[in-house]
Short mmCIF file of C-alpha atoms in Angstrom, two decimals:
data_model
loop_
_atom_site.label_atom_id
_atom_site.label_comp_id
_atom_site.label_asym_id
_atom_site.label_seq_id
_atom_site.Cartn_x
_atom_site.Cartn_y
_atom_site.Cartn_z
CA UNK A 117 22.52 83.04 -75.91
CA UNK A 118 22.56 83.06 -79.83
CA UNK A 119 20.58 81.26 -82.17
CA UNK A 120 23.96 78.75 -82.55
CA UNK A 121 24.10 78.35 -79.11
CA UNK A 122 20.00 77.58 -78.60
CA UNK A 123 20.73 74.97 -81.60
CA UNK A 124 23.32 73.40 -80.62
CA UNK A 125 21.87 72.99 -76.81
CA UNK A 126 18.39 71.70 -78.34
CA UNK A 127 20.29 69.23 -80.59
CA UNK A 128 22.16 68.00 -77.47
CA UNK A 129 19.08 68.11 -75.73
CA UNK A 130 20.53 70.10 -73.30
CA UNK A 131 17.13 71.83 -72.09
CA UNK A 132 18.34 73.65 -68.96
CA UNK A 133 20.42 76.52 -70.36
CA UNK A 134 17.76 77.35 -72.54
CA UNK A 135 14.90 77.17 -70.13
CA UNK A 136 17.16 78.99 -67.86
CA UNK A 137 17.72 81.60 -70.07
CA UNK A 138 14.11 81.95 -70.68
CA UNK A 139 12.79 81.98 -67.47
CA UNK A 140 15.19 84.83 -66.62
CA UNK A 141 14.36 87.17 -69.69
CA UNK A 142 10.37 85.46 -69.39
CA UNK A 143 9.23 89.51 -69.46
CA UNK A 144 10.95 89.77 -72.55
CA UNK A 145 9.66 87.04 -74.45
CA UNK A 146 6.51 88.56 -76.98
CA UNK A 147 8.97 91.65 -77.40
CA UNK A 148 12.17 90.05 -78.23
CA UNK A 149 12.47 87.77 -81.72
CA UNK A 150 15.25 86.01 -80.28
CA UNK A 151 13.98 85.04 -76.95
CA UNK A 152 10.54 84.43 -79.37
CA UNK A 153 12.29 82.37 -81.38
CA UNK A 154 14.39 80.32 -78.81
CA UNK A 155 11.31 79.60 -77.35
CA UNK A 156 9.75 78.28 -80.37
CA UNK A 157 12.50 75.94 -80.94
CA UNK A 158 12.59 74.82 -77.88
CA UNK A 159 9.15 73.56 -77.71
CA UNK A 160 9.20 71.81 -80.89
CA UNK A 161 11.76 69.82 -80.15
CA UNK A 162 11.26 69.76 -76.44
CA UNK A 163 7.55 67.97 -77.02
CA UNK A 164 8.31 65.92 -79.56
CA UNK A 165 10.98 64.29 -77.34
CA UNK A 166 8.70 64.55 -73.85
CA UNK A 167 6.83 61.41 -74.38
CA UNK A 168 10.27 59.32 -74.52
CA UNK A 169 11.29 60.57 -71.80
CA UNK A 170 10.82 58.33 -68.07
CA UNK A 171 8.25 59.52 -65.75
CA UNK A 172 10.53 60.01 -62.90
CA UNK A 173 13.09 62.89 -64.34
CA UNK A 174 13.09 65.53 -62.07
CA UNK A 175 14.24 68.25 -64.21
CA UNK A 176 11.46 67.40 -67.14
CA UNK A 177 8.77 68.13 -64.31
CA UNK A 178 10.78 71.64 -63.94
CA UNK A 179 11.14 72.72 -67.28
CA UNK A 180 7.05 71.39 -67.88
CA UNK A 181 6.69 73.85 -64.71
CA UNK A 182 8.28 76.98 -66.47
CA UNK A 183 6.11 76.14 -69.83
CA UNK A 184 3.30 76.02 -68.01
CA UNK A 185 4.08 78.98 -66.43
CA UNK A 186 4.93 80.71 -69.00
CA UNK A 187 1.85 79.66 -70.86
CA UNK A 188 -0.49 80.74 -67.95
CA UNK A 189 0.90 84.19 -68.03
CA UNK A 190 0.33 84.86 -71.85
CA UNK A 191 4.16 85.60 -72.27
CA UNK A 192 4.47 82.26 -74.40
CA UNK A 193 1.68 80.65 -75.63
CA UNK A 194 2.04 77.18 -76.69
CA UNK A 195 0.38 75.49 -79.36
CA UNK A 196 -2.90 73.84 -79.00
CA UNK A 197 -0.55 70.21 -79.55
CA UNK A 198 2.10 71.44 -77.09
CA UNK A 199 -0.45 72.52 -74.17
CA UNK A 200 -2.50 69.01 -74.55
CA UNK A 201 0.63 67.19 -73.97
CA UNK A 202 2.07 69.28 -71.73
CA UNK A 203 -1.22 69.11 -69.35
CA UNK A 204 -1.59 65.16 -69.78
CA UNK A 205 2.28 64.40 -68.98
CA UNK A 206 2.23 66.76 -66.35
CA UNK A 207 -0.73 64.45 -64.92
CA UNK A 208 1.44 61.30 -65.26
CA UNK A 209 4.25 62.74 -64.14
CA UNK A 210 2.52 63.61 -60.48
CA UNK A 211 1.43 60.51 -59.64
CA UNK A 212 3.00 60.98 -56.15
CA UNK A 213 0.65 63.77 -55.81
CA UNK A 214 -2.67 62.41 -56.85
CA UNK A 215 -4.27 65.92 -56.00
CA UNK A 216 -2.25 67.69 -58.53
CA UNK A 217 -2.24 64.88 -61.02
CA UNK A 218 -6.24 64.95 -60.63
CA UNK A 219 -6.10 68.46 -61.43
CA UNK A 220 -3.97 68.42 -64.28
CA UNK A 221 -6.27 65.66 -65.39
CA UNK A 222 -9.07 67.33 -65.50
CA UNK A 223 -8.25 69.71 -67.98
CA UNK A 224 -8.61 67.15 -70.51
CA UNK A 225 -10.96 64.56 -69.39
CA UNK A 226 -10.96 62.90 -73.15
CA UNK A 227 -7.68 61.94 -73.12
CA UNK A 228 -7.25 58.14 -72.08
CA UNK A 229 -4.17 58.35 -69.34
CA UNK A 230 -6.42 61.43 -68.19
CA UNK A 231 -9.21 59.54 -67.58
CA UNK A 232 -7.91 56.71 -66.00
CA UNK A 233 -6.32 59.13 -63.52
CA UNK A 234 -9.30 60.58 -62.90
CA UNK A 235 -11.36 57.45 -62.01
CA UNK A 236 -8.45 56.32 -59.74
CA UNK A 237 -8.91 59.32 -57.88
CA UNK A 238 -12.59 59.86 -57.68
CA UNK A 239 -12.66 56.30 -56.34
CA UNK A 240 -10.28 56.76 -53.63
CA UNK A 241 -11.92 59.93 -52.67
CA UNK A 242 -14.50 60.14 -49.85
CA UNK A 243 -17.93 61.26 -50.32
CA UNK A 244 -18.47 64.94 -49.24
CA UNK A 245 -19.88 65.68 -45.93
CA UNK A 246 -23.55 67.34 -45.36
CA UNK A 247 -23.33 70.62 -43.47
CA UNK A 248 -25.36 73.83 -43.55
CA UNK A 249 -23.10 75.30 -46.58
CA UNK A 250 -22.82 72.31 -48.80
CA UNK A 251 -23.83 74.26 -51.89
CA UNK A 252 -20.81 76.65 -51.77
CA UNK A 253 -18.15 74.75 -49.58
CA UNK A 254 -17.40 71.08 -50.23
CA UNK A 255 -15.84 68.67 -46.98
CA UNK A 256 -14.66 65.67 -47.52
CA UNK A 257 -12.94 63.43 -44.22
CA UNK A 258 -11.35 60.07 -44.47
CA UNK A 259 -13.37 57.09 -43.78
CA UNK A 260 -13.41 55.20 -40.13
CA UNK A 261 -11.73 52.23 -39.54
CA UNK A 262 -12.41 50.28 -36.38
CA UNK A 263 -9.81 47.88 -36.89
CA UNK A 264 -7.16 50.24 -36.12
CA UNK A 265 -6.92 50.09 -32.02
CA UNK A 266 -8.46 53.10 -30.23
CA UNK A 267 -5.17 54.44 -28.89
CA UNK A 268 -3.37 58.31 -28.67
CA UNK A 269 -1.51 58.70 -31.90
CA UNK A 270 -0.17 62.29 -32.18
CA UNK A 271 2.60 63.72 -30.89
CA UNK A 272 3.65 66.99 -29.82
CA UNK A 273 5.89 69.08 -32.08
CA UNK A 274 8.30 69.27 -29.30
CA UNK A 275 11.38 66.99 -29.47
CA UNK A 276 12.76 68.29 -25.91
CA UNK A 277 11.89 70.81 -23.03
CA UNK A 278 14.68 73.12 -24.62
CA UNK A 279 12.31 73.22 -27.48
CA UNK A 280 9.58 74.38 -25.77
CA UNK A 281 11.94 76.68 -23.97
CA UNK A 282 12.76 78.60 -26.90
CA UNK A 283 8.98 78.76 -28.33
CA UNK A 284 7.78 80.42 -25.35
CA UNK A 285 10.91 82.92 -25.59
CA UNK A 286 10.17 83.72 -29.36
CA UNK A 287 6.20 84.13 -28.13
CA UNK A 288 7.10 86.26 -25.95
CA UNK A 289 9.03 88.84 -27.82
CA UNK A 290 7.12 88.50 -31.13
CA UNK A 291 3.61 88.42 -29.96
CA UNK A 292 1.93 90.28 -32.50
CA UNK A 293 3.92 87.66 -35.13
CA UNK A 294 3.45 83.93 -35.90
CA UNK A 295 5.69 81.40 -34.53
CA UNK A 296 6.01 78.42 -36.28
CA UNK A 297 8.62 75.25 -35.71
CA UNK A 298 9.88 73.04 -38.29
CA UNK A 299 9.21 75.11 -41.37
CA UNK A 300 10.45 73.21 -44.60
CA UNK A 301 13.36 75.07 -46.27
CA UNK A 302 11.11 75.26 -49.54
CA UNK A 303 8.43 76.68 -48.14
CA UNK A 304 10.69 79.46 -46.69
CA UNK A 305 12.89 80.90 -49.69
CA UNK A 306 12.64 81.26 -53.70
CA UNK A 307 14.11 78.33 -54.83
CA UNK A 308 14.21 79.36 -58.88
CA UNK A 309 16.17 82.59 -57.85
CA UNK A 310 18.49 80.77 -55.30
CA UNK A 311 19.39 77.36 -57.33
CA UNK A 312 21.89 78.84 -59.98
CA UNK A 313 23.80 79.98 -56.50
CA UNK A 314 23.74 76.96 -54.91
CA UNK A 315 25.58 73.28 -54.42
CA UNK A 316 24.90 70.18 -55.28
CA UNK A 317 24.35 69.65 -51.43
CA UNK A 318 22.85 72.81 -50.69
CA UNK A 319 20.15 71.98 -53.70
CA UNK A 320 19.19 68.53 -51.93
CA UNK A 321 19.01 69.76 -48.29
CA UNK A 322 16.40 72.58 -49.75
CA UNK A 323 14.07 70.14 -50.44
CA UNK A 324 14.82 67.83 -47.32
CA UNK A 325 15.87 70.47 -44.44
CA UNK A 326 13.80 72.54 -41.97
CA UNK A 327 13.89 75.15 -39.81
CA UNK A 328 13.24 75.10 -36.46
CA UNK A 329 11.89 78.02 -35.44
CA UNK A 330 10.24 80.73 -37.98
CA UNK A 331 9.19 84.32 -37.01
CA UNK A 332 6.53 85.35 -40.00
CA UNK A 333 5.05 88.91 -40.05
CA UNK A 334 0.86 88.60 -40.08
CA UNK A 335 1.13 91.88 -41.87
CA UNK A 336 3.14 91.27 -44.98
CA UNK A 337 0.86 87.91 -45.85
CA UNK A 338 3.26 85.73 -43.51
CA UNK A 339 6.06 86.51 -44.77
CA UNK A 340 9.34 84.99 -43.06
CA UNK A 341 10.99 87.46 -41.24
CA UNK A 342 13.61 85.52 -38.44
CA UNK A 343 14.76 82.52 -38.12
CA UNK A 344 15.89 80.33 -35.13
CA UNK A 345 17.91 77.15 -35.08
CA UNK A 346 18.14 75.33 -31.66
CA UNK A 347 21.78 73.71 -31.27
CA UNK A 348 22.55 70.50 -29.02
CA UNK A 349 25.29 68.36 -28.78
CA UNK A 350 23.76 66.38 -31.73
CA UNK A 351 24.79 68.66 -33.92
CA UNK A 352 28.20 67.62 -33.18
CA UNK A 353 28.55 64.77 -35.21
CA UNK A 354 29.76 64.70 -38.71
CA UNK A 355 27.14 64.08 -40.54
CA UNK A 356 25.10 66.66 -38.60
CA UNK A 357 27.97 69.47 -39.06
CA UNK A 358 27.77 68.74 -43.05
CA UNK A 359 24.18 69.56 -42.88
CA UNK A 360 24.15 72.39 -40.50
CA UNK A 361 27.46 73.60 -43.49
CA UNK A 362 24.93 72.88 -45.96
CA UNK A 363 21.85 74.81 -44.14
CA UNK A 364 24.01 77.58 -43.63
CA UNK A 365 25.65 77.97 -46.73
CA UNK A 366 21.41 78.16 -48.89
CA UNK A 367 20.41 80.96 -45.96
CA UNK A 368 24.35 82.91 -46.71
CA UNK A 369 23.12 83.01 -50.43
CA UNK A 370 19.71 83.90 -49.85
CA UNK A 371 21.25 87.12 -48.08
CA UNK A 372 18.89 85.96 -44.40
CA UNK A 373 20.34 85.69 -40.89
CA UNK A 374 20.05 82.23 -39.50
CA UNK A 375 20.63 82.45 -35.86
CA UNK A 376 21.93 78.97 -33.76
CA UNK A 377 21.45 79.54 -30.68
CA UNK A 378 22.59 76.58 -28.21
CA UNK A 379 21.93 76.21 -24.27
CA UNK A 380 25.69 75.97 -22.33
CA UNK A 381 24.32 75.67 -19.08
CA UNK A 382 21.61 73.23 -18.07
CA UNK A 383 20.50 75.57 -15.81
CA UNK A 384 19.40 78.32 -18.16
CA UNK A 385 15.76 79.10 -18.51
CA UNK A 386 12.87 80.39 -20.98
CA UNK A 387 13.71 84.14 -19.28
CA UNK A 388 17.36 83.79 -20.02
CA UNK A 389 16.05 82.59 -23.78
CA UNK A 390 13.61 85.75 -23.78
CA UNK A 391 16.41 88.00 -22.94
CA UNK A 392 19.08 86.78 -25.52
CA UNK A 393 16.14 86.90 -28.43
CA UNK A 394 15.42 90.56 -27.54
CA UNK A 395 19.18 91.31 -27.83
CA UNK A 396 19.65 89.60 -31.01
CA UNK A 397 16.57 91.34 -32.78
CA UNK A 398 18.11 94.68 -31.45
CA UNK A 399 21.54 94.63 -32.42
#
């Protein structure tokens, strides 16, 4: 970009190309007077226009996100005025996570929406727990309630016996690894490096979709190394086949091997499962 184009973008307030563009070259930042200055610009008018804005814009909590970020790793510092009101609408803006929000909070407990955040949280939290390291760790459980009837509530992770099939197969070839099911899409793949290559769809299933089965390497700090989808005759549907086109399409871009793998004959068992992982991993 040039300083016409970060003008005209901030007088359009058209944040995302310039908070792209920043986050990309964010290395670059205290050595560049451009990306210096488009930064500078940016927040000026960025902040003075944040308070207008509603609470529930997604892409003003992402571009507070990348300040903050950027701000926390010395490469922009904000002013004094831009990181108060960056911390205190970050707090309002995470009132579905009260954790966060209490956390953000914090930071400045003078500040009036702060505080009340604060005391709404402290009042819904439970009183810590005494145990032989209360000094150094704190617990905290949720209160009783013994109008709730005393009945089983869990369930098992397992939707079917194919399921389970396919765990034990993956245990057994990758015992030295982790095996987890249903592993959220987000929590799998870099989603700032992966959303300029994705759809529209592809962006909302990221933060909807799962996996079923994850392979992640104990060694490497759990990082994701295979992944396992188990197919059915559900998947046959429309609707399904636009997700499973969408699921595909993020795991393409992100340059990773999805395998499907669906049972054909009822009759097929956790050693046939064992043997067709240990072919897959091999080839």
């Amino acid at each position: 970009m040039d300083r016409e184009a970060i003008l005209q973008a901030v007088f359009k307030e058209d944040w995302d190309p310039v908070i792209t563009w920043l986050y990309r070259n964010q290395q670059d930042i205290p050595k560049d007077d451009l990306l210096t200055y488009a930064a500078g610009i940016f927040a000026a008018e960025f902040f003075a226009k944040l308070p207008t804005y509603p609470l529930d814009r997604p892409d003003i909590d992402t571009y507070l996100a990348t300040l903050w970020s950027l701000h926390q790793r010395q490469l922009y510092v904000l002013k004094p005025t831009h990181h108060r009101l960056l911390i205190t609408q970050s707090a309002l803006r995470n009132s579905q996570d009260p954790e966060r929000a209490y956390q953000f909070a914090r930071e400045f407990p003078d500040d009036e929406a702060c505080q009340a955040i604060i005391a709404a949280y402290e009042r819904r939290r439970p009183p810590p727990m005494a145990h032989s390291q209360s000094h150094t760790i704190q617990v905290t459980q949720q209160p009783t309630t013994p109008e709730i009837p005393a009945q089983e509530y869990r369930i098992t992770l397992f939707k079917s016996y194919q399921e389970k099939q396919l765990f034990q197969a993956l245990i057994n070839n990758f015992p030295s690894y982790n095996v987890f099911p249903n592993v959220a899409i987000s929590c799998l793949l870099n989603w700032e490096t992966l959303k300029p290559l994705l759809t529209t769809d592809e962006r909302k299933l990221f933060f909807t979709g799962i996996v079923d089965f994850v392979i992640f390497d104990r060694a490497q700090d759990l990082l994701p190394m295979h992944f396992f989808e188990l197919d059915s005759p559900h998947h046959d549907t429309e609707s399904a086949q636009f997700r499973d086109q969408a699921k595909d399409g993020i795991f393409l871009k992100a340059g990773v091997t999805l395998h499907r793998i669906r049972k054909m004959d009822p009759e097929v068992t956790e050693r046939e499962f064992t043997l067709l992982i240990r072919e897959l991993i091999q080839s």
